Tab-separated table of C-alpha atoms in Angstrom:
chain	number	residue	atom	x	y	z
A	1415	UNK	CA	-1.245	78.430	9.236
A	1416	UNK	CA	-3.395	80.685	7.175
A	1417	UNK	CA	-3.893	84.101	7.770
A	1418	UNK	CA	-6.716	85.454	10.392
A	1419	UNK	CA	-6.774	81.538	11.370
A	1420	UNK	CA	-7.384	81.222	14.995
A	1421	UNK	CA	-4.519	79.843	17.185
A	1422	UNK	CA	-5.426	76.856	19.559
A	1423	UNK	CA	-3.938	76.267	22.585
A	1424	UNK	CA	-2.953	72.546	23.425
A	1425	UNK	CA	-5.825	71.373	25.899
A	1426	UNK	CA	-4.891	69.252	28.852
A	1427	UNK	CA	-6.992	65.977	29.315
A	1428	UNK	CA	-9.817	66.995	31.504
A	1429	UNK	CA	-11.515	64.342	34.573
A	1430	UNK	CA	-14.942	65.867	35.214
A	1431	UNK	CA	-14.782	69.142	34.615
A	1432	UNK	CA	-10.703	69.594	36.104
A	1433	UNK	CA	-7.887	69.378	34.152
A	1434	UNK	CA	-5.692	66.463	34.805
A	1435	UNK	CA	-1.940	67.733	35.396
A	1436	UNK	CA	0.935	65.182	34.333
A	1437	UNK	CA	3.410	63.887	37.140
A	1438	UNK	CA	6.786	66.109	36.388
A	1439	UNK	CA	10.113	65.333	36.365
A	1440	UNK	CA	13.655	67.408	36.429
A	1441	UNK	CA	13.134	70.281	33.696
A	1442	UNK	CA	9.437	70.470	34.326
A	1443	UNK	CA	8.827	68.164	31.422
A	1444	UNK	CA	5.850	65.588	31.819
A	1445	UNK	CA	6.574	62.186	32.806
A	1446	UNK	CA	5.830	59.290	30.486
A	1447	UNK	CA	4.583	57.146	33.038
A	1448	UNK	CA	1.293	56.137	31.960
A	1449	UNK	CA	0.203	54.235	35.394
A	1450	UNK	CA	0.067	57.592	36.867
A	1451	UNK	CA	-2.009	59.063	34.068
A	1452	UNK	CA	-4.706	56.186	34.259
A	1453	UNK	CA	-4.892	56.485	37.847
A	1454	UNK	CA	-5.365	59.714	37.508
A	1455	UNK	CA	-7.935	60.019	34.673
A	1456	UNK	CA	-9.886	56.905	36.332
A	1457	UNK	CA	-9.980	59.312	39.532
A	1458	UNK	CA	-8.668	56.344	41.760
A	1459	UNK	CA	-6.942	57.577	45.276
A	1460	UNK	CA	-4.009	55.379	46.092
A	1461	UNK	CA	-3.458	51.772	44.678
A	1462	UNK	CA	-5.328	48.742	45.389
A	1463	UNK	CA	-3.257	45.873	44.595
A	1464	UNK	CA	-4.491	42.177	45.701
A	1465	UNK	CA	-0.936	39.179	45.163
A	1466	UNK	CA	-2.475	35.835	44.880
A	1467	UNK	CA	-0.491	32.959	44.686
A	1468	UNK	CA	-1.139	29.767	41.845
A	1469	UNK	CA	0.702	26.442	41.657
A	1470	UNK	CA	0.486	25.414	37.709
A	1471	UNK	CA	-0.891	22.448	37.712
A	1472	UNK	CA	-0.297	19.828	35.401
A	1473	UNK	CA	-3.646	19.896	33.250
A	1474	UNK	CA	-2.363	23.373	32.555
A	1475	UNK	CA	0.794	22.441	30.240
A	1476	UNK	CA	0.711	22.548	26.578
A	1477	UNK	CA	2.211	20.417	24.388
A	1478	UNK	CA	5.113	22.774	23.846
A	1479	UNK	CA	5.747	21.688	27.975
A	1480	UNK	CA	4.810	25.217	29.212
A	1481	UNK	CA	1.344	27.212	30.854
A	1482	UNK	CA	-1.059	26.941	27.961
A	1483	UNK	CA	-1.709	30.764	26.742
A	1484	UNK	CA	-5.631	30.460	27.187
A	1485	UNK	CA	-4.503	29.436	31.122
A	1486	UNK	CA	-3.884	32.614	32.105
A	1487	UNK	CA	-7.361	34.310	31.087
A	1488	UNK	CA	-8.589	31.615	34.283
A	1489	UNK	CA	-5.356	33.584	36.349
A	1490	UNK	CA	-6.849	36.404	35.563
A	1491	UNK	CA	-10.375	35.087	36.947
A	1492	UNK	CA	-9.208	34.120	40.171
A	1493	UNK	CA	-7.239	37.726	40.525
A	1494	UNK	CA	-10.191	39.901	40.031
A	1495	UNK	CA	-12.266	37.311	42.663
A	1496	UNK	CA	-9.701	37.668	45.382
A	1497	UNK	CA	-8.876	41.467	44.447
A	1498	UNK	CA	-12.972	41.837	45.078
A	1499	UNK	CA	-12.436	39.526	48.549
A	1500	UNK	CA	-9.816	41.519	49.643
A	1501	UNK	CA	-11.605	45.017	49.072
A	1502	UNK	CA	-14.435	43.633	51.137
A	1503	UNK	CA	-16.345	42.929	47.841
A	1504	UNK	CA	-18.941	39.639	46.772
A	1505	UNK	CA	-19.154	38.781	43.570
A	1506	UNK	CA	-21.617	36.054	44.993
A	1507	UNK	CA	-23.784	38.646	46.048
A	1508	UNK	CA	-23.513	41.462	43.439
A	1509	UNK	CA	-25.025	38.175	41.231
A	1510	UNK	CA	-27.646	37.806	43.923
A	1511	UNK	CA	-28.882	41.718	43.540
A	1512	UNK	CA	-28.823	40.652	39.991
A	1513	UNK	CA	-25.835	42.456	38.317
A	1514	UNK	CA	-22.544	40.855	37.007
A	1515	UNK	CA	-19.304	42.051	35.556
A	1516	UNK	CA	-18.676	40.686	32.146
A	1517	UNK	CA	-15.599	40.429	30.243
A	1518	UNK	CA	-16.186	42.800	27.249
A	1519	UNK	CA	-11.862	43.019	26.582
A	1520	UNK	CA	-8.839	41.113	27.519
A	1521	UNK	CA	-5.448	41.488	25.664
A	1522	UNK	CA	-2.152	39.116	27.620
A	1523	UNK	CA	1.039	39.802	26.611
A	1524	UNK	CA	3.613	37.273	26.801
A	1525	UNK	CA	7.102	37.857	27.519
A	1526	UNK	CA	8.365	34.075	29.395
A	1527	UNK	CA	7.182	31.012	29.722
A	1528	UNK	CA	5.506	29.253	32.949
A	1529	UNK	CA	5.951	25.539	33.729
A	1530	UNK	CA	4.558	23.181	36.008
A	1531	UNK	CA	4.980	23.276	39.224
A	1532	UNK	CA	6.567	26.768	39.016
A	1533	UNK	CA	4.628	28.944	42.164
A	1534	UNK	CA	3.511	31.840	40.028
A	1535	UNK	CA	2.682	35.499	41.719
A	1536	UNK	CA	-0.296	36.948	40.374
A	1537	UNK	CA	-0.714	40.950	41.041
A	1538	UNK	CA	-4.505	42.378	40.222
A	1539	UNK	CA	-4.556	45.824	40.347
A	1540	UNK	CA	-7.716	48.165	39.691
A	1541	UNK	CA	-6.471	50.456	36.394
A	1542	UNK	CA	-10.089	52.242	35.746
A	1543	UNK	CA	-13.296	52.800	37.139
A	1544	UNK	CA	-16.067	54.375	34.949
A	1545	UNK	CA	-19.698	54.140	35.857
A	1546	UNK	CA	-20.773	51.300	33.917
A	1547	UNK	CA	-17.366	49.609	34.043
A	1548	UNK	CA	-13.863	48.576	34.680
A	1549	UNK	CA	-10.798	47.467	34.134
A	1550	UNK	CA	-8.262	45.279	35.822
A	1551	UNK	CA	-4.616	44.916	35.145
A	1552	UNK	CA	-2.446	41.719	35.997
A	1553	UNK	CA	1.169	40.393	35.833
A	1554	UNK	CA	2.343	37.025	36.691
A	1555	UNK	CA	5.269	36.656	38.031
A	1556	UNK	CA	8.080	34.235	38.859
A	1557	UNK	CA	10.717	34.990	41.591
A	1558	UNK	CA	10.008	38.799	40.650
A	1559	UNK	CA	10.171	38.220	36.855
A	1560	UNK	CA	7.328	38.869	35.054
A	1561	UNK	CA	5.647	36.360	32.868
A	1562	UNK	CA	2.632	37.872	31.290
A	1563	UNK	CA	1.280	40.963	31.502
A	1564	UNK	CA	-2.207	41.339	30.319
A	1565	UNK	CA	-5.708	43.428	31.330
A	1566	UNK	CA	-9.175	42.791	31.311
A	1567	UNK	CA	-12.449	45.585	30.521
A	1568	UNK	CA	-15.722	44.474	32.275
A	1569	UNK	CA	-18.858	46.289	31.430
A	1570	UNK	CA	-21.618	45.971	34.776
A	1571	UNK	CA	-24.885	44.205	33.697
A	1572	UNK	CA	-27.954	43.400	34.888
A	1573	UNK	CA	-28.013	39.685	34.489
A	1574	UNK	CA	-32.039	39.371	33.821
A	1575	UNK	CA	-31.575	42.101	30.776
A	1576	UNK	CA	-28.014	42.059	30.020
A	1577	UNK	CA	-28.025	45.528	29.774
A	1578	UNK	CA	-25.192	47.808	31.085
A	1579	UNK	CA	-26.142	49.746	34.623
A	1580	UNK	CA	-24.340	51.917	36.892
A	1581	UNK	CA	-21.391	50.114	39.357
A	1582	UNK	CA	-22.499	49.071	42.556
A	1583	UNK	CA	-21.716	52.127	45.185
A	1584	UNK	CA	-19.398	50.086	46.988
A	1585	UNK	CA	-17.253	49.812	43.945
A	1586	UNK	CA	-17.775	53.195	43.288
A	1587	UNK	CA	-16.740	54.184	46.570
A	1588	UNK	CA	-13.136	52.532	45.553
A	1589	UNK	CA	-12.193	55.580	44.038
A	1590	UNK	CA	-11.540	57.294	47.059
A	1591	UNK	CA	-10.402	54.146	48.521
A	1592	UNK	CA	-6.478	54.148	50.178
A	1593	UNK	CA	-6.367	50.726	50.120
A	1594	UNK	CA	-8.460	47.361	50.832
A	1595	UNK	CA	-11.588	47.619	53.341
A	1596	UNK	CA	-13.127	45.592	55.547
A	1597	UNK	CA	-16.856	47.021	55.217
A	1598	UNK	CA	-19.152	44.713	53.469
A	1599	UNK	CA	-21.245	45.439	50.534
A	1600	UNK	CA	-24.853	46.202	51.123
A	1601	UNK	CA	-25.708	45.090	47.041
């Protein structure tokens, strides 16, 4: 460095306004485990992880024999539904109050192949919650082995507009969530 330059200390990622520590392991050393940093940067208490489970179907196989790759983006759709069900969440009536998550990012990656009539797992998991949006993660699995891995970004909308607004409380409210909920939305 050059002389008289100013030293700068490293600066730990910061969740409003506190510093977020990393998870440490043997040695004091940070843990790579980047769940753990998400959860914490998204400030979300606890997981909240919904399992649903899909019989592929026939009209769902390729011409290779195996789950067609665009297949699992509708997968996905039915996760984030019954990972809003089981939160005590309504899609159906966010729409009615007139706002609506839409799909502004997904990225799937695929490790093995699904078939038909295999009984698939899928886990939906809620990764991030910002103000204006978030973001699920999924796997699919087979008899524990995962299939695809993949995530999804939603941005909240007002569905007269289709301009970005603020999260319903409710979802909001996940963040200090430990787990799913039985009240019902008031959106």
């Amino acid at each position: 460095s050059e002389p008289g330059a100013r030293h700068r200390p490293h600066k730990r990622p910061r969740v409003r306004g506190r510093p977020v520590r990393p998870a440490l392991r043997h040695g004091g050393r940070p843990r790579r485990d980047e769940r753990l940093r998400r959860e914490a940067q998204a400030g979300v208490r606890g997981k909240i992880v919904n399992e649903t489970k899909i019989r592929v179907r026939y009209a769902e196989i390729d011409a290779q024999g195996h789950v067609n790759n665009a297949t699992y983006l509708s997968y996905f759709e039915v996760g984030r539904v019954e990972w809003l069900r089981a939160t005590g969440q309504s899609y159906r009536e966010m729409e009615k109050r007139g706002r609506g998550l839409v799909v502004v990012e997904a990225l799937l990656h695929y490790l093995r192949p699904a078939y038909f009539d295999d009984e698939l797992t899928l886990r939906t998991e809620l990764a991030d919650l910002g103000k204006a949006s978030l973001r699920f993660e999924y796997e699919v699995l087979r008899d524990e082995n995962v299939l695809v891995k993949g995530h999804t970004r939603h941005a909240c909308v007002d569905l007269t507009t289709g301009k970005p607004v603020r999260m319903p409380v409710e979802l909001l409210e996940l963040r200090t969530c430990q787990g799913p909920t039985d009240s019902r939305p008031s959106w």
